[in-house]
Amino acid sequence: MFLELYRVHLFITKFFKEAFTPPFEGKEILKQCYQVGYKSLALISLTGFITGIVFAKQSRPSLAEFGATSWLPSLVGIALFRTLAPLLTALISAGKVGSSIGAELGSMKVTEQIEAMEVSATNPFSYLVVTRVLATTITLPILTFYTAFVGLLGAFLNVTLSESASFSAFVQSFLESITFLDVIASTVKAIIFGFTIGMVGCYQGFNSSKGTEGVGKAANSAVVIGMFLVFMEEVIATQITFMFRT
Amino acid sequence: MEAKSKTTTTETVISIRNVEKSFGDYQVLKGADLDLYKGENLVVLGRSGTGKSVLIKIISGLLTQDAGTVSVLGKEVSQLNAKELLELRLRIGFSFQSSALYDSMTIRQNLEFPLIRNKKNLTKGEINKAVETVLDAVGLMQTINQMPSELSGGQKKRIGIARTLILQPEIMLYDEPTAGLDPITCLEINRLINEVQERYKTSSIVITHDLTCAKEVGNRIAMLLDGQFQRAGTFDEVFDTDDQRVTPFFEYNFIQ
């Protein structure tokens, strides 16, 4: 247990050392950003949209009891922006991207492709790990804002099915409910989630062993550990944000 | 089939002295000594698990020995910093047992990869020419746009060799080049190893337990027994013995 924690510590330390050491892999980082975004986009769009619809539908009757249906955009905004969008995006990315990174690097490890890279004078940590971790760290905040936007569209669709509503008024009410602290907190959370998902996937893949069984284990561990850490970070981040709010 | 003769040069390009390496409680190398002379093909023979592959991984800096020294082209490998090790690796080609082709890249991209990474001043035309030259050298020009998964085992081995040749290394390390291949493909690979030696003037270590390969490509043979090099010399010198640890190799390979 302690040995494993020490190895994780060394892996993270190496990441920060390599991330600031030239040559910088700009082209590969862009490629990985595209991969991360592309892989998650369809599922994130669908999940975000459905979450918006369902959340609006479930909340509306309760608000109607108090004659407060006009608060629906604010409620949707707060729920989506503060928690649902970062969390949903991170969980989907942990499943799609984390497992993909774990399996890809794991497969490269057991088929000696990582060693082949090393002997051809390429630093595999910089080329494979740093690029993927930076890509998830950069892309997750963008995907989080996208999820929030798609969720908003879903909520608006639900509202317009039962009553006439103006989209601009809905959006304005949505935006008014969000504070600067919400924007900062969600962005920081998404960055941390992205870093975690990338790091866990790379660590599991880079340290996989025992042939094809090891590849499967690396992919599986990347998802399970990634999701667990995302939930833990969400709890801690929420506590910290509330400290700033009060 | 005639065994190859020794080369005449005595200039050492790799010098291994008293190398020891253990994995947990199991000591694989127990004071191994070996020299590779310039321009020769040195075959390292030994049973599975005797540390042959470990030895060439130590030479290329993928593993570090527990004791002893490994000097490659005049540089002590374990003393090099990361930058110096990368520079040394540009002068060493490593052909893996599994070929280790990047399976998400086409053959062209596999071959371009080491060049693009290490020779940043090359033009696209120069890169294309280098790729075509090494593909021509291994006789697989037609595979240039294929994926590794579309190739046979023998073709993958050749492409693996081509990928190492593209950086024009001075030393080649072959890890089990004929393992898992049919006899005819084995002969083709042996021929390719000899062609590489002549055309690229490389000095090579060939790890194998295939005696046909050893006899056909090796200027010298070194036998790794019990963690040390016990016998070294030409093919005939090594196998002219009653040593019960050596004779089974000869008997089971049916090449008397």
Tab-separated table of N, CA, C and O in Angstrom, chain A residues 50-159:
chain	number	residue	atom	x	y	z
A	50	ILE	N	-30.152	14.942	-21.742
A	50	ILE	CA	-31.165	14.174	-21.000
A	50	ILE	C	-31.212	14.618	-19.538
A	50	ILE	O	-32.295	14.762	-18.953
A	51	THR	N	-30.046	14.867	-18.963
A	51	THR	CA	-30.008	15.334	-17.566
A	51	THR	C	-30.774	16.648	-17.428
A	51	THR	O	-31.543	16.843	-16.464
A	52	GLY	N	-30.592	17.551	-18.379
A	52	GLY	CA	-31.302	18.834	-18.368
A	52	GLY	C	-32.807	18.622	-18.408
A	52	GLY	O	-33.565	19.216	-17.619
A	53	ILE	N	-33.244	17.751	-19.317
A	53	ILE	CA	-34.694	17.474	-19.457
A	53	ILE	C	-35.241	16.882	-18.157
A	53	ILE	O	-36.233	17.365	-17.606
A	54	VAL	N	-34.574	15.827	-17.684
A	54	VAL	CA	-35.072	15.102	-16.506
A	54	VAL	C	-35.042	15.999	-15.274
A	54	VAL	O	-36.016	16.033	-14.502
A	55	PHE	N	-33.948	16.748	-15.105
A	55	PHE	CA	-33.840	17.601	-13.925
A	55	PHE	C	-34.962	18.643	-13.905
A	55	PHE	O	-35.596	18.877	-12.867
A	56	ALA	N	-35.213	19.238	-15.086
A	56	ALA	CA	-36.269	20.258	-15.167
A	56	ALA	C	-37.632	19.615	-14.892
A	56	ALA	O	-38.466	20.174	-14.162
A	57	LYS	N	-37.845	18.448	-15.463
A	57	LYS	CA	-39.136	17.770	-15.305
A	57	LYS	C	-39.387	17.382	-13.849
A	57	LYS	O	-40.497	17.521	-13.330
A	58	GLN	N	-38.352	16.872	-13.179
A	58	GLN	CA	-38.492	16.434	-11.783
A	58	GLN	C	-38.644	17.622	-10.836
A	58	GLN	O	-39.345	17.529	-9.830
A	59	SER	N	-38.000	18.734	-11.128
A	59	SER	CA	-38.000	19.881	-10.214
A	59	SER	C	-39.268	20.717	-10.342
A	59	SER	O	-39.732	21.331	-9.375
A	60	ARG	N	-39.803	20.741	-11.544
A	60	ARG	CA	-40.925	21.634	-11.847
A	60	ARG	C	-42.127	21.450	-10.909
A	60	ARG	O	-42.622	22.461	-10.359
A	61	PRO	N	-42.619	20.200	-10.668
A	61	PRO	CA	-43.782	20.043	-9.791
A	61	PRO	C	-43.541	20.596	-8.385
A	61	PRO	O	-44.431	21.228	-7.797
A	62	SER	N	-42.362	20.361	-7.835
A	62	SER	CA	-42.064	20.854	-6.481
A	62	SER	C	-42.069	22.374	-6.449
A	62	SER	O	-42.610	22.989	-5.516
A	63	LEU	N	-41.475	22.985	-7.485
A	63	LEU	CA	-41.460	24.457	-7.539
A	63	LEU	C	-42.880	24.994	-7.731
A	63	LEU	O	-43.246	26.035	-7.171
A	64	ALA	N	-43.683	24.264	-8.533
A	64	ALA	CA	-45.066	24.699	-8.817
A	64	ALA	C	-45.896	24.745	-7.541
A	64	ALA	O	-46.778	25.605	-7.374
A	65	GLU	N	-45.626	23.844	-6.600
A	65	GLU	CA	-46.365	23.813	-5.321
A	65	GLU	C	-46.226	25.125	-4.571
A	65	GLU	O	-47.110	25.535	-3.838
A	66	PHE	N	-45.062	25.764	-4.725
A	66	PHE	CA	-44.835	27.048	-4.045
A	66	PHE	C	-45.013	28.233	-4.994
A	66	PHE	O	-44.652	29.359	-4.652
A	67	GLY	N	-45.513	27.959	-6.195
A	67	GLY	CA	-45.678	29.018	-7.190
A	67	GLY	C	-44.361	29.633	-7.604
A	67	GLY	O	-44.252	30.839	-7.832
A	68	ALA	N	-43.332	28.792	-7.640
A	68	ALA	CA	-41.983	29.327	-7.907
A	68	ALA	C	-41.388	28.756	-9.179
A	68	ALA	O	-40.164	28.576	-9.271
A	69	THR	N	-42.226	28.448	-10.167
A	69	THR	CA	-41.680	27.849	-11.406
A	69	THR	C	-40.734	28.802	-12.135
A	69	THR	O	-39.903	28.374	-12.912
A	70	SER	N	-40.870	30.087	-11.845
A	70	SER	CA	-39.962	31.050	-12.505
A	70	SER	C	-38.522	30.875	-12.026
A	70	SER	O	-37.594	31.405	-12.614
A	71	TRP	N	-38.370	30.161	-10.902
A	71	TRP	CA	-37.019	29.936	-10.391
A	71	TRP	C	-36.329	28.751	-11.080
A	71	TRP	O	-35.181	28.457	-10.798
A	72	LEU	N	-37.089	28.071	-11.944
A	72	LEU	CA	-36.539	26.848	-12.555
A	72	LEU	C	-35.191	27.080	-13.273
A	72	LEU	O	-34.247	26.325	-13.048
A	73	PRO	N	-35.087	28.138	-14.108
A	73	PRO	CA	-33.782	28.340	-14.783
A	73	PRO	C	-32.628	28.519	-13.790
A	73	PRO	O	-31.526	28.007	-14.009
A	74	SER	N	-32.920	29.230	-12.686
A	74	SER	CA	-31.873	29.440	-11.675
A	74	SER	C	-31.486	28.121	-11.033
A	74	SER	O	-30.297	27.829	-10.837
A	75	LEU	N	-32.503	27.321	-10.715
A	75	LEU	CA	-32.244	26.033	-10.076
A	75	LEU	C	-31.418	25.129	-11.003
A	75	LEU	O	-30.435	24.513	-10.574
A	76	VAL	N	-31.856	25.101	-12.265
A	76	VAL	CA	-31.124	24.299	-13.259
A	76	VAL	C	-29.685	24.808	-13.380
A	76	VAL	O	-28.731	24.022	-13.402
A	77	GLY	N	-29.541	26.113	-13.422
A	77	GLY	CA	-28.212	26.722	-13.558
A	77	GLY	C	-27.292	26.334	-12.417
A	77	GLY	O	-26.159	25.899	-12.631
A	78	ILE	N	-27.828	26.493	-11.199
A	78	ILE	CA	-26.997	26.196	-10.012
A	78	ILE	C	-26.612	24.714	-9.989
A	78	ILE	O	-25.445	24.353	-9.816
A	79	ALA	N	-27.644	23.856	-10.174
A	79	ALA	CA	-27.370	22.408	-10.100
A	79	ALA	C	-26.395	21.964	-11.191
A	79	ALA	O	-25.446	21.231	-10.936
A	80	LEU	N	-26.675	22.438	-12.403
A	80	LEU	CA	-25.822	22.027	-13.527
A	80	LEU	C	-24.410	22.565	-13.381
A	80	LEU	O	-23.436	21.828	-13.504
A	81	PHE	N	-24.344	23.848	-13.127
A	81	PHE	CA	-23.032	24.485	-13.158
A	81	PHE	C	-22.152	24.108	-11.976
A	81	PHE	O	-20.958	23.872	-12.132
A	82	ARG	N	-22.789	24.022	-10.786
A	82	ARG	CA	-21.976	23.749	-9.607
A	82	ARG	C	-21.548	22.283	-9.526
A	82	ARG	O	-20.435	21.984	-9.119
A	83	THR	N	-22.450	21.363	-9.853
A	83	THR	CA	-22.123	19.959	-9.606
A	83	THR	C	-22.338	19.036	-10.801
A	83	THR	O	-21.438	18.290	-11.186
A	84	LEU	N	-23.561	19.090	-11.379
A	84	LEU	CA	-23.881	18.059	-12.380
A	84	LEU	C	-22.951	18.073	-13.590
A	84	LEU	O	-22.459	17.017	-14.002
A	85	ALA	N	-22.701	19.239	-14.147
A	85	ALA	CA	-21.869	19.291	-15.359
A	85	ALA	C	-20.434	18.807	-15.098
A	85	ALA	O	-19.949	17.922	-15.815
A	86	PRO	N	-19.746	19.333	-14.048
A	86	PRO	CA	-18.389	18.831	-13.815
A	86	PRO	C	-18.359	17.330	-13.506
A	86	PRO	O	-17.513	16.607	-14.007
A	87	LEU	N	-19.335	16.902	-12.681
A	87	LEU	CA	-19.319	15.497	-12.250
A	87	LEU	C	-19.661	14.549	-13.399
A	87	LEU	O	-18.975	13.540	-13.621
A	88	LEU	N	-20.734	14.889	-14.143
A	88	LEU	CA	-21.127	14.025	-15.272
A	88	LEU	C	-20.011	13.939	-16.303
A	88	LEU	O	-19.668	12.851	-16.782
A	89	THR	N	-19.446	15.085	-16.621
A	89	THR	CA	-18.367	15.112	-17.625
A	89	THR	C	-17.188	14.265	-17.168
A	89	THR	O	-16.626	13.488	-17.938
A	90	ALA	N	-16.849	14.413	-15.886
A	90	ALA	CA	-15.696	13.664	-15.369
A	90	ALA	C	-15.973	12.165	-15.368
A	90	ALA	O	-15.109	11.367	-15.732
A	91	LEU	N	-17.179	11.778	-14.954
A	91	LEU	CA	-17.493	10.339	-14.889
A	91	LEU	C	-17.504	9.716	-16.283
A	91	LEU	O	-16.992	8.609	-16.483
A	92	ILE	N	-18.084	10.440	-17.239
A	92	ILE	CA	-18.112	9.912	-18.615
A	92	ILE	C	-16.683	9.832	-19.170
A	92	ILE	O	-16.296	8.839	-19.789
A	93	SER	N	-15.899	10.854	-18.887
A	93	SER	CA	-14.516	10.846	-19.383
A	93	SER	C	-13.696	9.747	-18.715
A	93	SER	O	-12.853	9.120	-19.355
A	94	ALA	N	-13.951	9.517	-17.413
A	94	ALA	CA	-13.224	8.436	-16.731
A	94	ALA	C	-13.542	7.109	-17.407
A	94	ALA	O	-12.659	6.271	-17.595
A	95	GLY	N	-14.809	6.926	-17.786
A	95	GLY	CA	-15.212	5.684	-18.450
A	95	GLY	C	-14.669	5.564	-19.851
A	95	GLY	O	-14.104	4.541	-20.227
A	96	LYS	N	-14.829	6.634	-20.629
A	96	LYS	CA	-14.433	6.561	-22.045
A	96	LYS	C	-12.932	6.792	-22.235
A	96	LYS	O	-12.238	5.998	-22.844
A	97	VAL	N	-12.448	7.902	-21.684
A	97	VAL	CA	-11.065	8.303	-21.948
A	97	VAL	C	-10.070	7.575	-21.035
A	97	VAL	O	-9.053	7.064	-21.499
A	98	GLY	N	-10.418	7.501	-19.731
A	98	GLY	CA	-9.515	6.844	-18.780
A	98	GLY	C	-9.241	5.401	-19.167
A	98	GLY	O	-8.095	4.954	-19.194
A	99	SER	N	-10.319	4.672	-19.493
A	99	SER	CA	-10.144	3.263	-19.861
A	99	SER	C	-9.358	3.141	-21.162
A	99	SER	O	-8.516	2.256	-21.322
A	100	SER	N	-9.633	4.056	-22.088
A	100	SER	CA	-8.942	4.027	-23.376
A	100	SER	C	-7.433	4.271	-23.192
A	100	SER	O	-6.602	3.569	-23.776
A	101	ILE	N	-7.092	5.246	-22.347
A	101	ILE	CA	-5.669	5.527	-22.086
A	101	ILE	C	-5.014	4.329	-21.402
A	101	ILE	O	-3.930	3.886	-21.782
A	102	GLY	N	-5.707	3.791	-20.381
A	102	GLY	CA	-5.162	2.636	-19.649
A	102	GLY	C	-4.907	1.466	-20.577
A	102	GLY	O	-3.844	0.839	-20.539
A	103	ALA	N	-5.889	1.163	-21.445
A	103	ALA	CA	-5.755	0.017	-22.356
A	103	ALA	C	-4.668	0.269	-23.401
A	103	ALA	O	-3.870	-0.616	-23.707
A	104	GLU	N	-4.642	1.488	-23.933
A	104	GLU	CA	-3.670	1.798	-24.989
A	104	GLU	C	-2.224	1.711	-24.477
A	104	GLU	O	-1.388	1.032	-25.061
A	105	LEU	N	-1.982	2.375	-23.341
A	105	LEU	CA	-0.616	2.348	-22.801
A	105	LEU	C	-0.266	0.957	-22.277
A	105	LEU	O	0.879	0.502	-22.403
A	106	GLY	N	-1.265	0.278	-21.694
A	106	GLY	CA	-1.036	-1.085	-21.201
A	106	GLY	C	-0.641	-2.005	-22.335
A	106	GLY	O	0.303	-2.793	-22.215
A	107	SER	N	-1.355	-1.895	-23.432
A	107	SER	CA	-1.054	-2.722	-24.602
A	107	SER	C	0.341	-2.385	-25.149
A	107	SER	O	1.107	-3.272	-25.527
A	108	MET	N	0.669	-1.107	-25.167
A	108	MET	CA	2.002	-0.693	-25.641
A	108	MET	C	3.099	-1.230	-24.724
A	108	MET	O	4.166	-1.603	-25.173
A	109	LYS	N	2.785	-1.279	-23.425
A	109	LYS	CA	3.782	-1.769	-22.465
A	109	LYS	C	4.046	-3.251	-22.665
A	109	LYS	O	5.199	-3.671	-22.756
A	110	VAL	N	2.979	-4.047	-22.751
A	110	VAL	CA	3.187	-5.505	-22.815
A	110	VAL	C	3.709	-5.954	-24.183
A	110	VAL	O	4.265	-7.034	-24.291
A	111	THR	N	3.544	-5.143	-25.212
A	111	THR	CA	4.082	-5.524	-26.523
A	111	THR	C	5.427	-4.816	-26.806
A	111	THR	O	5.861	-4.757	-27.943
A	112	GLU	N	6.033	-4.310	-25.772
A	112	GLU	CA	7.379	-3.693	-25.820
A	112	GLU	C	7.444	-2.426	-26.681
A	112	GLU	O	8.522	-1.973	-27.022
A	113	GLN	N	6.280	-1.843	-27.013
A	113	GLN	CA	6.302	-0.629	-27.846
A	113	GLN	C	6.890	0.560	-27.079
A	113	GLN	O	7.522	1.436	-27.674
A	114	ILE	N	6.670	0.569	-25.746
A	114	ILE	CA	7.210	1.676	-24.947
A	114	ILE	C	8.735	1.579	-24.899
A	114	ILE	O	9.443	2.579	-25.060
A	115	GLU	N	9.236	0.345	-24.741
A	115	GLU	CA	10.695	0.147	-24.745
A	115	GLU	C	11.273	0.473	-26.123
A	115	GLU	O	12.366	1.030	-26.226
A	116	ALA	N	10.521	0.130	-27.176
A	116	ALA	CA	10.983	0.433	-28.538
A	116	ALA	C	11.128	1.942	-28.724
A	116	ALA	O	12.069	2.420	-29.363
A	117	MET	N	10.190	2.682	-28.135
A	117	MET	CA	10.245	4.143	-28.212
A	117	MET	C	11.487	4.656	-27.479
A	117	MET	O	12.193	5.547	-27.953
A	118	GLU	N	11.724	4.051	-26.332
A	118	GLU	CA	12.855	4.459	-25.495
A	118	GLU	C	14.192	4.217	-26.220
A	118	GLU	O	15.058	5.092	-26.209
A	119	VAL	N	14.335	3.035	-26.832
A	119	VAL	CA	15.622	2.757	-27.496
A	119	VAL	C	15.781	3.526	-28.806
A	119	VAL	O	16.881	3.620	-29.327
A	120	SER	N	14.678	4.069	-29.334
A	120	SER	CA	14.849	4.906	-30.523
A	120	SER	C	14.987	6.379	-30.111
A	120	SER	O	14.653	7.285	-30.857
A	121	ALA	N	15.511	6.573	-28.892
A	121	ALA	CA	15.872	7.897	-28.380
A	121	ALA	C	14.694	8.858	-28.239
A	121	ALA	O	14.832	10.063	-28.417
A	122	THR	N	13.520	8.304	-27.944
A	122	THR	CA	12.359	9.141	-27.645
A	122	THR	C	11.966	8.883	-26.197
A	122	THR	O	11.910	7.729	-25.777
A	123	ASN	N	11.715	9.972	-25.459
A	123	ASN	CA	11.321	9.825	-24.066
A	123	ASN	C	9.839	9.428	-24.021
A	123	ASN	O	8.966	10.255	-24.271
A	124	PRO	N	9.523	8.156	-23.708
A	124	PRO	CA	8.124	7.722	-23.773
A	124	PRO	C	7.238	8.392	-22.728
A	124	PRO	O	6.049	8.597	-22.956
A	125	PHE	N	7.821	8.768	-21.600
A	125	PHE	CA	7.018	9.415	-20.554
A	125	PHE	C	6.525	10.773	-21.054
A	125	PHE	O	5.361	11.117	-20.928
A	126	SER	N	7.442	11.504	-21.656
A	126	SER	CA	7.081	12.821	-22.168
A	126	SER	C	6.090	12.696	-23.329
A	126	SER	O	5.110	13.431	-23.410
A	127	TYR	N	6.353	11.754	-24.218
A	127	TYR	CA	5.538	11.618	-25.433
A	127	TYR	C	4.160	11.014	-25.150
A	127	TYR	O	3.166	11.422	-25.751
A	128	LEU	N	4.113	10.048	-24.230
A	128	LEU	CA	2.849	9.338	-24.006
A	128	LEU	C	2.076	9.853	-22.787
A	128	LEU	O	0.865	10.049	-22.855
A	129	VAL	N	2.791	10.049	-21.672
A	129	VAL	CA	2.100	10.392	-20.422
A	129	VAL	C	1.803	11.893	-20.339
A	129	VAL	O	0.647	12.293	-20.153
A	130	VAL	N	2.835	12.703	-20.496
A	130	VAL	CA	2.643	14.157	-20.334
A	130	VAL	C	1.583	14.676	-21.313
A	130	VAL	O	0.694	15.448	-20.927
A	131	THR	N	1.633	14.214	-22.540
A	131	THR	CA	0.679	14.696	-23.546
A	131	THR	C	-0.761	14.312	-23.193
A	131	THR	O	-1.667	15.137	-23.307
A	132	ARG	N	-0.944	13.084	-22.728
A	132	ARG	CA	-2.308	12.622	-22.415
A	132	ARG	C	-2.865	13.310	-21.167
A	132	ARG	O	-4.032	13.682	-21.127
A	133	VAL	N	-2.009	13.460	-20.143
A	133	VAL	CA	-2.479	14.105	-18.907
A	133	VAL	C	-2.809	15.579	-19.188
A	133	VAL	O	-3.854	16.088	-18.748
A	134	LEU	N	-1.948	16.248	-19.948
A	134	LEU	CA	-2.233	17.650	-20.277
A	134	LEU	C	-3.500	17.759	-21.123
A	134	LEU	O	-4.310	18.670	-20.937
A	135	ALA	N	-3.686	16.802	-22.032
A	135	ALA	CA	-4.876	16.838	-22.895
A	135	ALA	C	-6.155	16.701	-22.076
A	135	ALA	O	-7.110	17.465	-22.275
A	136	THR	N	-6.186	15.763	-21.133
A	136	THR	CA	-7.404	15.615	-20.315
A	136	THR	C	-7.587	16.831	-19.412
A	136	THR	O	-8.710	17.285	-19.193
A	137	THR	N	-6.469	17.372	-18.915
A	137	THR	CA	-6.556	18.539	-18.018
A	137	THR	C	-7.081	19.772	-18.762
A	137	THR	O	-7.858	20.557	-18.204
A	138	ILE	N	-6.684	19.931	-20.000
A	138	ILE	CA	-7.127	21.089	-20.794
A	138	ILE	C	-8.569	20.881	-21.284
A	138	ILE	O	-9.384	21.810	-21.274
A	139	THR	N	-8.875	19.669	-21.696
A	139	THR	CA	-10.153	19.413	-22.370
A	139	THR	C	-11.338	19.326	-21.405
A	139	THR	O	-12.451	19.741	-21.748
A	140	LEU	N	-11.111	18.791	-20.205
A	140	LEU	CA	-12.239	18.602	-19.276
A	140	LEU	C	-12.998	19.895	-18.951
A	140	LEU	O	-14.245	19.895	-18.982
A	141	PRO	N	-12.299	21.026	-18.662
A	141	PRO	CA	-13.067	22.258	-18.410
A	141	PRO	C	-13.921	22.674	-19.616
A	141	PRO	O	-15.069	23.114	-19.450
A	142	ILE	N	-13.381	22.501	-20.824
A	142	ILE	CA	-14.146	22.872	-22.027
A	142	ILE	C	-15.381	21.979	-22.142
A	142	ILE	O	-16.498	22.452	-22.394
A	143	LEU	N	-15.177	20.676	-21.929
A	143	LEU	CA	-16.304	19.738	-22.011
A	143	LEU	C	-17.340	20.018	-20.910
A	143	LEU	O	-18.539	19.849	-21.118
A	144	THR	N	-16.852	20.461	-19.754
A	144	THR	CA	-17.766	20.757	-18.641
A	144	THR	C	-18.706	21.915	-19.003
A	144	THR	O	-19.921	21.832	-18.796
A	145	PHE	N	-18.150	22.979	-19.562
A	145	PHE	CA	-18.987	24.124	-19.981
A	145	PHE	C	-19.952	23.694	-21.083
A	145	PHE	O	-21.104	24.126	-21.121
A	146	TYR	N	-19.464	22.838	-21.958
A	146	TYR	CA	-20.318	22.329	-23.042
A	146	TYR	C	-21.487	21.523	-22.457
A	146	TYR	O	-22.634	21.689	-22.869
A	147	THR	N	-21.191	20.670	-21.468
A	147	THR	CA	-22.245	19.866	-20.828
A	147	THR	C	-23.290	20.773	-20.183
A	147	THR	O	-24.502	20.522	-20.294
A	148	ALA	N	-22.806	21.816	-19.511
A	148	ALA	CA	-23.733	22.751	-18.866
A	148	ALA	C	-24.645	23.395	-19.910
A	148	ALA	O	-25.867	23.524	-19.707
A	149	PHE	N	-24.067	23.767	-21.054
A	149	PHE	CA	-24.846	24.411	-22.124
A	149	PHE	C	-25.889	23.450	-22.696
A	149	PHE	O	-27.059	23.806	-22.870
A	150	VAL	N	-25.458	22.206	-22.944
A	150	VAL	CA	-26.373	21.203	-23.503
A	150	VAL	C	-27.478	20.883	-22.493
A	150	VAL	O	-28.652	20.721	-22.863
A	151	GLY	N	-27.113	20.815	-21.212
A	151	GLY	CA	-28.099	20.580	-20.154
A	151	GLY	C	-29.125	21.697	-20.118
A	151	GLY	O	-30.330	21.456	-19.943
A	152	LEU	N	-28.651	22.915	-20.313
A	152	LEU	CA	-29.542	24.084	-20.350
A	152	LEU	C	-30.542	23.940	-21.500
A	152	LEU	O	-31.747	24.202	-21.319
A	153	LEU	N	-30.047	23.507	-22.658
A	153	LEU	CA	-30.935	23.309	-23.814
A	153	LEU	C	-31.994	22.255	-23.500
A	153	LEU	O	-33.180	22.423	-23.837
A	154	GLY	N	-31.585	21.188	-22.823
A	154	GLY	CA	-32.519	20.125	-22.441
A	154	GLY	C	-33.587	20.656	-21.508
A	154	GLY	O	-34.788	20.365	-21.678
A	155	ALA	N	-33.152	21.439	-20.525
A	155	ALA	CA	-34.107	22.003	-19.558
A	155	ALA	C	-35.078	22.949	-20.261
A	155	ALA	O	-36.290	22.923	-20.001
A	156	PHE	N	-34.556	23.752	-21.180
A	156	PHE	CA	-35.414	24.696	-21.909
A	156	PHE	C	-36.439	23.946	-22.761
A	156	PHE	O	-37.606	24.339	-22.822
A	157	LEU	N	-35.979	22.860	-23.384
A	157	LEU	CA	-36.888	22.053	-24.205
A	157	LEU	C	-38.037	21.531	-23.354
A	157	LEU	O	-39.206	21.583	-23.757
A	158	ASN	N	-37.723	21.088	-22.153
A	158	ASN	CA	-38.755	20.566	-21.261
A	158	ASN	C	-39.758	21.658	-20.901
A	158	ASN	O	-40.974	21.422	-20.873
A	159	VAL	N	-39.229	22.845	-20.638
A	159	VAL	CA	-40.098	23.971	-20.260
A	159	VAL	C	-40.998	24.352	-21.434
A	159	VAL	O	-42.212	24.551	-21.265
